[in-house]
Tab-separated table of C-alpha atoms in Angstrom:
chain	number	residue	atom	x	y	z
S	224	UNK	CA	-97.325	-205.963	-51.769
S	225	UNK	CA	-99.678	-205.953	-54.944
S	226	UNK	CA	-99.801	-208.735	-57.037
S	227	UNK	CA	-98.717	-205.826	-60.121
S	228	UNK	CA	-95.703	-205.342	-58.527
S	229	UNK	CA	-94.396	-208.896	-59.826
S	230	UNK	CA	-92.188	-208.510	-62.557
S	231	UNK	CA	-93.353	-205.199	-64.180
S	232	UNK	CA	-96.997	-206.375	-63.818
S	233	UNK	CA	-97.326	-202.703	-62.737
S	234	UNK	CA	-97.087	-201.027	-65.749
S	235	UNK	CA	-99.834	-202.523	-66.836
S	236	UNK	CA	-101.666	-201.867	-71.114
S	237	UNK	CA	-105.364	-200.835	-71.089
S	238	UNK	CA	-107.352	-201.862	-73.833
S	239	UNK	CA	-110.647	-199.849	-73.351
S	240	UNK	CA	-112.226	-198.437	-74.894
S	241	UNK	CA	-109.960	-200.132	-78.247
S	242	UNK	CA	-111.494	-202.927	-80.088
S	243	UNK	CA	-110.875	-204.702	-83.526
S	244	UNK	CA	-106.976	-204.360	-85.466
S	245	UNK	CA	-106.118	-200.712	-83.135
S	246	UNK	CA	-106.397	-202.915	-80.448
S	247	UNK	CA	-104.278	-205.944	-81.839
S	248	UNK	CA	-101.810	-203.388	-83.067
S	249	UNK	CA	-101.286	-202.004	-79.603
S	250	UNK	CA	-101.204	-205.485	-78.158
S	251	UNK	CA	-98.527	-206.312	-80.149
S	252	UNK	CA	-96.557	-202.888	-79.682
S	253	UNK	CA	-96.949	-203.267	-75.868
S	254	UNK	CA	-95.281	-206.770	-76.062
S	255	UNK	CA	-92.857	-205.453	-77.749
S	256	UNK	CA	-92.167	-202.818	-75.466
S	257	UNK	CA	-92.401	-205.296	-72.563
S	258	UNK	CA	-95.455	-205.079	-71.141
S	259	UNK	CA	-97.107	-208.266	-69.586
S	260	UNK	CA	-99.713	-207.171	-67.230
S	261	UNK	CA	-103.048	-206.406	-70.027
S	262	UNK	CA	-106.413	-205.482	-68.542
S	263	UNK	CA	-109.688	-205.788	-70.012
S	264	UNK	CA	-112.747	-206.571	-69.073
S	265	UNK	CA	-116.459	-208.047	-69.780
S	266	UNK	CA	-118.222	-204.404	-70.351
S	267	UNK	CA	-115.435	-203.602	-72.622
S	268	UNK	CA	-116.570	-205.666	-75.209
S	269	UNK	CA	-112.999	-206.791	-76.884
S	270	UNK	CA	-112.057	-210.345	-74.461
S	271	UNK	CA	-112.035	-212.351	-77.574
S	272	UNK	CA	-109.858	-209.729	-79.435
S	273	UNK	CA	-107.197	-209.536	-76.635
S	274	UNK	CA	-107.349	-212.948	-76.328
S	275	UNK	CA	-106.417	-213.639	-79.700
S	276	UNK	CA	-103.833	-210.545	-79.713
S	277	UNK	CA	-101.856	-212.355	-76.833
S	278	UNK	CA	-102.196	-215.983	-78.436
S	279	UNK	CA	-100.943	-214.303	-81.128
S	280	UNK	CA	-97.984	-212.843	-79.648
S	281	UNK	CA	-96.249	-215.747	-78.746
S	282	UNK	CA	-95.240	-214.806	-75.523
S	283	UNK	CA	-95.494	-217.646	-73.057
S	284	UNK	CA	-98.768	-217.676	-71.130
S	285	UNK	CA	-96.854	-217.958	-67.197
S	286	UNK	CA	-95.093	-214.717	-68.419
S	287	UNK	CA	-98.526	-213.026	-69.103
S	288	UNK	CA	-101.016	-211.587	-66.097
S	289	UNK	CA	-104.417	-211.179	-67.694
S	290	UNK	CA	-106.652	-209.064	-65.857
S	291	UNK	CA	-110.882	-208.620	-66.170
S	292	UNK	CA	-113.625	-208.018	-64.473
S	293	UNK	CA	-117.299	-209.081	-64.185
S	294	UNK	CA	-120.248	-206.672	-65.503
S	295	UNK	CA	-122.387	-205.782	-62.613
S	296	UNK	CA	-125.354	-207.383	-64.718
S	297	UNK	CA	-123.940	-210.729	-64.265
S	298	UNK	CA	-123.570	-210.904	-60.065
S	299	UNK	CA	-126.895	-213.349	-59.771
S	300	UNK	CA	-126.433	-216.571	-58.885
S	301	UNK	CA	-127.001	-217.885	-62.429
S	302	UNK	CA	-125.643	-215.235	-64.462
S	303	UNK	CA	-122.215	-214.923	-62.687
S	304	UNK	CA	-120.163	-218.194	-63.480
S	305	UNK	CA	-121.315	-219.044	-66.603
S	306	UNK	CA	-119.862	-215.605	-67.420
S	307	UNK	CA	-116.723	-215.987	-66.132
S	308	UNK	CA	-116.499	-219.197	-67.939
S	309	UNK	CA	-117.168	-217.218	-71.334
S	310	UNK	CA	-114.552	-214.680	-70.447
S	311	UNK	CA	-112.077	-217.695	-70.064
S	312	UNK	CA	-112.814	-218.623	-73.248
S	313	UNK	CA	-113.148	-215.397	-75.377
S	314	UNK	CA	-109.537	-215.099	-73.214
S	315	UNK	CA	-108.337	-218.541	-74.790
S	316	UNK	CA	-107.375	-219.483	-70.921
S	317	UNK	CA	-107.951	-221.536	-68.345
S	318	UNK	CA	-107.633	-218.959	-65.445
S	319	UNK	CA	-107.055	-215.344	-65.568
S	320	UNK	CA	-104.589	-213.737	-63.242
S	321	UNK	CA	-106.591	-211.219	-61.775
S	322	UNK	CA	-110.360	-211.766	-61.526
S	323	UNK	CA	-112.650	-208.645	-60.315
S	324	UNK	CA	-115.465	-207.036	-59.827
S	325	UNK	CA	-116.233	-204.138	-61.816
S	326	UNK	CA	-118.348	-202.080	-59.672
S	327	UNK	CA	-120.013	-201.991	-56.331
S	328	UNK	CA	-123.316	-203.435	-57.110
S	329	UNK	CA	-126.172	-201.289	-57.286
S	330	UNK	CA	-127.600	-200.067	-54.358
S	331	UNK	CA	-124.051	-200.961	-52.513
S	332	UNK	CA	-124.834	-204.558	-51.105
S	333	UNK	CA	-122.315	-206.057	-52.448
S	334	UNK	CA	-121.892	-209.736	-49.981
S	335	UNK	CA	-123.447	-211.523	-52.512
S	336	UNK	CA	-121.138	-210.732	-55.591
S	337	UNK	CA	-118.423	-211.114	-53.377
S	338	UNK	CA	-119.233	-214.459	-52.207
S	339	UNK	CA	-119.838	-215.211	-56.037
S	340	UNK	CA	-116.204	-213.954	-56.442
S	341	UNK	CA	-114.481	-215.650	-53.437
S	342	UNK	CA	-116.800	-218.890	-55.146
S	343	UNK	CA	-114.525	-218.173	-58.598
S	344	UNK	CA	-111.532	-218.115	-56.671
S	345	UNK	CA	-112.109	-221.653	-54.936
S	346	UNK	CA	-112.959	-223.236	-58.029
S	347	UNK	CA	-109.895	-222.305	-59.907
S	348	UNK	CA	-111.260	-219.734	-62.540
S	349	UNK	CA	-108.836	-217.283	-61.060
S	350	UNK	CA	-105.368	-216.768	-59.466
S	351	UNK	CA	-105.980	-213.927	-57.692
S	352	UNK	CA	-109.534	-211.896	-56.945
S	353	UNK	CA	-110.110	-208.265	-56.653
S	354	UNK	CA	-112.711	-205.292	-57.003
S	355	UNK	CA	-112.880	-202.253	-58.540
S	356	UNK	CA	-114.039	-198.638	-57.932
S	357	UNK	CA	-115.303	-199.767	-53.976
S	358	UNK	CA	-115.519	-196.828	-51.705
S	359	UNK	CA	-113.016	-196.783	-48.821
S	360	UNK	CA	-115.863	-197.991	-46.656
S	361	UNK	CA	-116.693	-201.153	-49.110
S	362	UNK	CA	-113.203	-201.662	-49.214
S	363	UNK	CA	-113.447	-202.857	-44.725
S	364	UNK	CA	-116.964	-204.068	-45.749
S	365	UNK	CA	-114.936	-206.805	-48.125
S	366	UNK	CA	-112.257	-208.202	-46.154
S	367	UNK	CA	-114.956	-208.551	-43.184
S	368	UNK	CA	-117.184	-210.588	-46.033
S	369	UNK	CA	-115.073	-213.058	-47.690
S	370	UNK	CA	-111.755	-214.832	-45.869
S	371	UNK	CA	-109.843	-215.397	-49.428
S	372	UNK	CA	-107.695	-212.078	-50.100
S	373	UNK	CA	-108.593	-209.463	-52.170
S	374	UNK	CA	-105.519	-208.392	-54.158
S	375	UNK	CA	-106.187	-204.809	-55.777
S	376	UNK	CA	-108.995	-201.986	-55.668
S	377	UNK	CA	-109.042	-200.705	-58.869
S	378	UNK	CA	-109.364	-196.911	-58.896
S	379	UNK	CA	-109.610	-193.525	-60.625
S	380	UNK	CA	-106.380	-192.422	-59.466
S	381	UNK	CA	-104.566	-189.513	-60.429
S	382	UNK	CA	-103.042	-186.228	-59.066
S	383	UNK	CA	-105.918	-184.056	-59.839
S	384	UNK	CA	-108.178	-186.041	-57.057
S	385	UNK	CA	-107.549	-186.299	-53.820
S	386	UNK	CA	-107.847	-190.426	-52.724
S	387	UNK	CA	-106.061	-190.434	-49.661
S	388	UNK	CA	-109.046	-191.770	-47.973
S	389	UNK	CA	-108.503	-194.927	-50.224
S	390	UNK	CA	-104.975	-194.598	-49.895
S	391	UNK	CA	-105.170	-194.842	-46.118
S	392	UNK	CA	-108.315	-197.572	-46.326
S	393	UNK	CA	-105.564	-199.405	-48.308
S	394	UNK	CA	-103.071	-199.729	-46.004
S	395	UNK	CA	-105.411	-201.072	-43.108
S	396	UNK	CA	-107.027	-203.488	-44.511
S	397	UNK	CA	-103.639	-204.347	-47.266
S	398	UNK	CA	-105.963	-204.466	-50.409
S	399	UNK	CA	-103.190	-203.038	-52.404
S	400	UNK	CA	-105.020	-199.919	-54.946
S	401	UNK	CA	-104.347	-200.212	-58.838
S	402	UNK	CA	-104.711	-196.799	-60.974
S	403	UNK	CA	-107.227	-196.696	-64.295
S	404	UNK	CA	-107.649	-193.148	-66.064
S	405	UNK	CA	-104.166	-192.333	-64.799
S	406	UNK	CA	-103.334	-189.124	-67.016
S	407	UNK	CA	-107.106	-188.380	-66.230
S	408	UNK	CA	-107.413	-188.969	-69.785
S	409	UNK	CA	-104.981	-186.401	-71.055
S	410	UNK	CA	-106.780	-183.887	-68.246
S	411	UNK	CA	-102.993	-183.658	-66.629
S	412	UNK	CA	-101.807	-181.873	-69.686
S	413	UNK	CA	-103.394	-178.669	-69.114
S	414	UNK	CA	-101.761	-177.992	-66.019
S	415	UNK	CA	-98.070	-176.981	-66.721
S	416	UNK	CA	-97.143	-177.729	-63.737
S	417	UNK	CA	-95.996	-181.860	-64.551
S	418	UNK	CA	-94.494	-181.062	-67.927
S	419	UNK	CA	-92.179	-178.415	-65.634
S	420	UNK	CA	-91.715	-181.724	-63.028
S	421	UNK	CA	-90.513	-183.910	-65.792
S	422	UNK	CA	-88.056	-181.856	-67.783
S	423	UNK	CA	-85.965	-181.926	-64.536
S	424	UNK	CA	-85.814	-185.464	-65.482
S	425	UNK	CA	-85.495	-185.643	-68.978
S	426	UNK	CA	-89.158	-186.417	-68.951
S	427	UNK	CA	-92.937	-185.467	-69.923
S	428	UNK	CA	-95.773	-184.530	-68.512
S	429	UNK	CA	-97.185	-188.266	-68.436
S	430	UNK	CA	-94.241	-189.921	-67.140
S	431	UNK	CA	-93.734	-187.315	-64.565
S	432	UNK	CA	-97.940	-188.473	-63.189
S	433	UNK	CA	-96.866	-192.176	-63.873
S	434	UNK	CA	-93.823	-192.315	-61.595
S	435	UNK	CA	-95.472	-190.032	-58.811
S	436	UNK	CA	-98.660	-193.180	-59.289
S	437	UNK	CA	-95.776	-196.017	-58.897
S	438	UNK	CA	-94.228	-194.075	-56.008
S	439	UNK	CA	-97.490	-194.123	-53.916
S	440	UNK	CA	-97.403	-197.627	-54.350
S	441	UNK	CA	-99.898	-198.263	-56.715
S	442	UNK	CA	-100.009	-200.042	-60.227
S	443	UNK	CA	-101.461	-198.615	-62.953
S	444	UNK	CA	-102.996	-199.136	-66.644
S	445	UNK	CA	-102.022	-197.310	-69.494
S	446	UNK	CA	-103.729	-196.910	-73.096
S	447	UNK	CA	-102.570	-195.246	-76.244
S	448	UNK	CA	-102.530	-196.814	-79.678
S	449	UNK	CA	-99.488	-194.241	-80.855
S	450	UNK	CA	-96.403	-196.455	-80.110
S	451	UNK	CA	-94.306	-193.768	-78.919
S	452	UNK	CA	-96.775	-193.149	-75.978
S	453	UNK	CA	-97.028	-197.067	-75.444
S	454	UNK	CA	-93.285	-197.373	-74.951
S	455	UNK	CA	-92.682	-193.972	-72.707
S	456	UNK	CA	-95.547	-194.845	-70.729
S	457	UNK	CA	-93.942	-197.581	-69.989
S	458	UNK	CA	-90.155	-195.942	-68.980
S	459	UNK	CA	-91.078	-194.845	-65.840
S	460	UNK	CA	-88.883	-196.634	-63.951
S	461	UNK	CA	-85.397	-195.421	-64.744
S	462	UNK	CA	-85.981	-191.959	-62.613
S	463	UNK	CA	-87.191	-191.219	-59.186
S	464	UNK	CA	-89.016	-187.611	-58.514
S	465	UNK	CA	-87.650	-185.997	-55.454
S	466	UNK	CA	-89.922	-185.459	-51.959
S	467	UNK	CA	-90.312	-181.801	-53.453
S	468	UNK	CA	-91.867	-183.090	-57.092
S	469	UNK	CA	-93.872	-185.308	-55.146
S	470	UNK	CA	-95.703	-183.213	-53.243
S	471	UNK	CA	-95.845	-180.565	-55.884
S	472	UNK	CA	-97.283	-182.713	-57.933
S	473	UNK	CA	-99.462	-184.428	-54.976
S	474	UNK	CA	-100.685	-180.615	-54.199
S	475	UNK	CA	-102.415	-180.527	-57.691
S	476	UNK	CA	-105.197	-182.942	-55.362
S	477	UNK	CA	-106.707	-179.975	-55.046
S	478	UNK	CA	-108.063	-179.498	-58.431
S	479	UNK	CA	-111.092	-181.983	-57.645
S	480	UNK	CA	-111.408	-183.333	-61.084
S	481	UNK	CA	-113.020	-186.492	-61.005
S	482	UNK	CA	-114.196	-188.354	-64.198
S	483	UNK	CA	-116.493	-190.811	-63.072
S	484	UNK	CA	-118.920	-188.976	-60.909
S	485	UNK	CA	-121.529	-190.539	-58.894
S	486	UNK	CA	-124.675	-190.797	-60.767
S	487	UNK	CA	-123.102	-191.324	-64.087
S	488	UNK	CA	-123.721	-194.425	-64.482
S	489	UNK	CA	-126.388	-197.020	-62.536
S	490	UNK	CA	-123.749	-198.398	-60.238
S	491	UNK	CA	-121.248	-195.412	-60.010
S	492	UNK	CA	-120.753	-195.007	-55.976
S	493	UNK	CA	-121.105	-192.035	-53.723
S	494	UNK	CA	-117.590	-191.313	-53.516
S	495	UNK	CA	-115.012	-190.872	-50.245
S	496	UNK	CA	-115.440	-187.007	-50.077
């Protein structure tokens, strides 16, 4: 079982790509909503202001998991600590819950940022370790490179791409996915399709794709800065969609629409086809 999947850790608030008083302000709305789970991360830029948010917030610290995740710039030997150590403090902790890797890195040999990882997790910087955005074939690569556990793959994860490769690479080797871009940022909305799904419920569009995400058994990240969102994204948990709605909505896999494609960016994967 994931590590998200503790308290409601699996509803968990995105803060990218939010920085300055929009992102305090949805800190604070989320914790008043309930959410505990917050992930961030070094390329986003905004540690220090989500760190502050949450000291701010006054919600005890063992209630909070804090997620980030190390820029694929800093997995040399010299570079990667000392950053971790700056995250903790931009953070205003002394461990964060959920320490990962952002990306593969570049070329896809990734042993030595993983070692640099497991390394992190010895030495008490993290409670947990994970990556993010590794290919089904990284993901058996991992567990065969390191002994401590990896606790998530963080994904692109949505019903408008198929990942059932991951899905299935998650169950063998039990490093549990998590979901980022989960609405496909607002790409769901076009297709009528979830919007028909929830109103059976009493529901939208976006909690319709939410619960189908939690019912595959994965945890996911949600953003918006519009409190209404913040709080229905977050109500997902009070309905179940029937074996029908899910694979109607699972069927919409077939609309291929990924929006991080390989290429795009210096360490961006060739994907599971």
């Amino acid at each position: 079982m994931s590590v998200y999947f503790e308290k409601s850790y699996q509803r968990g608030f995105g803060t990218y790509p939010l920085k300055g008083e929009p992102l305090k302000a949805a800190i604070h709305e989320a914790i008043m909503v309930g959410y505990r789970a917050f992930d961030t991360a070094q390329m986003y830029g905004n540690e220090a202001e989500t760190g502050e948010a949450l000291a701010e917030s006054g919600v005890d610290r063992s209630e909070l998991c804090i997620t980030t995740k190390v820029h694929p710039d800093n997995y040399s030997e010299e570079k990667f600590l000392p950053s971790i150590e700056a995250s903790l403090k931009a953070l205003r902790v002394d461990q964060v819950d959920v320490l990962m890797l952002h990306w593969p890195a570049i070329g896809g040999e990734n042993a030595q940022s993983l070692r640099l990882l497991q390394k992190a997790f010895h030495i008490g910087l993290a409670r947990n370790i994970g990556i993010s955005n590794y290919t089904a074939r990284m993901m058996r690569d991992a567990q065969s490179i390191i002994e401590a556990p990896l606790v998530t793959n963080q994904v692109e994860f949505h019903p408008l791409i198929d990942q059932s490769r991951l899905l299935d690479a998650a169950e063998e080797t039990k490093i549990p996915l998590s979901s980022y871009c989960s609405v496909a940022r607002g790409e769901v909305f076009k297709h009528a399709v979830f919007a028909e799904v929830g109103a059976r419920y009493g529901k939208t569009a976006a909690q319709a794709v939410l619960r189908w995400i939690f019912q595959k058994g994965v945890s996911m990240n949600t953003m918006s800065t519009k409190p209404e969102n913040i709080r229905a994204n977050f109500e997902i948990v009070d309905f179940v969609l029937s074996p029908e709605d899910m694979k109607r909505i699972g069927a919409m896999n077939a609309t291929n629409y990924r929006i991080l494609k390989a290429g795009m960016l210096p360490w961006v994967p060739d994907w599971d086809p």
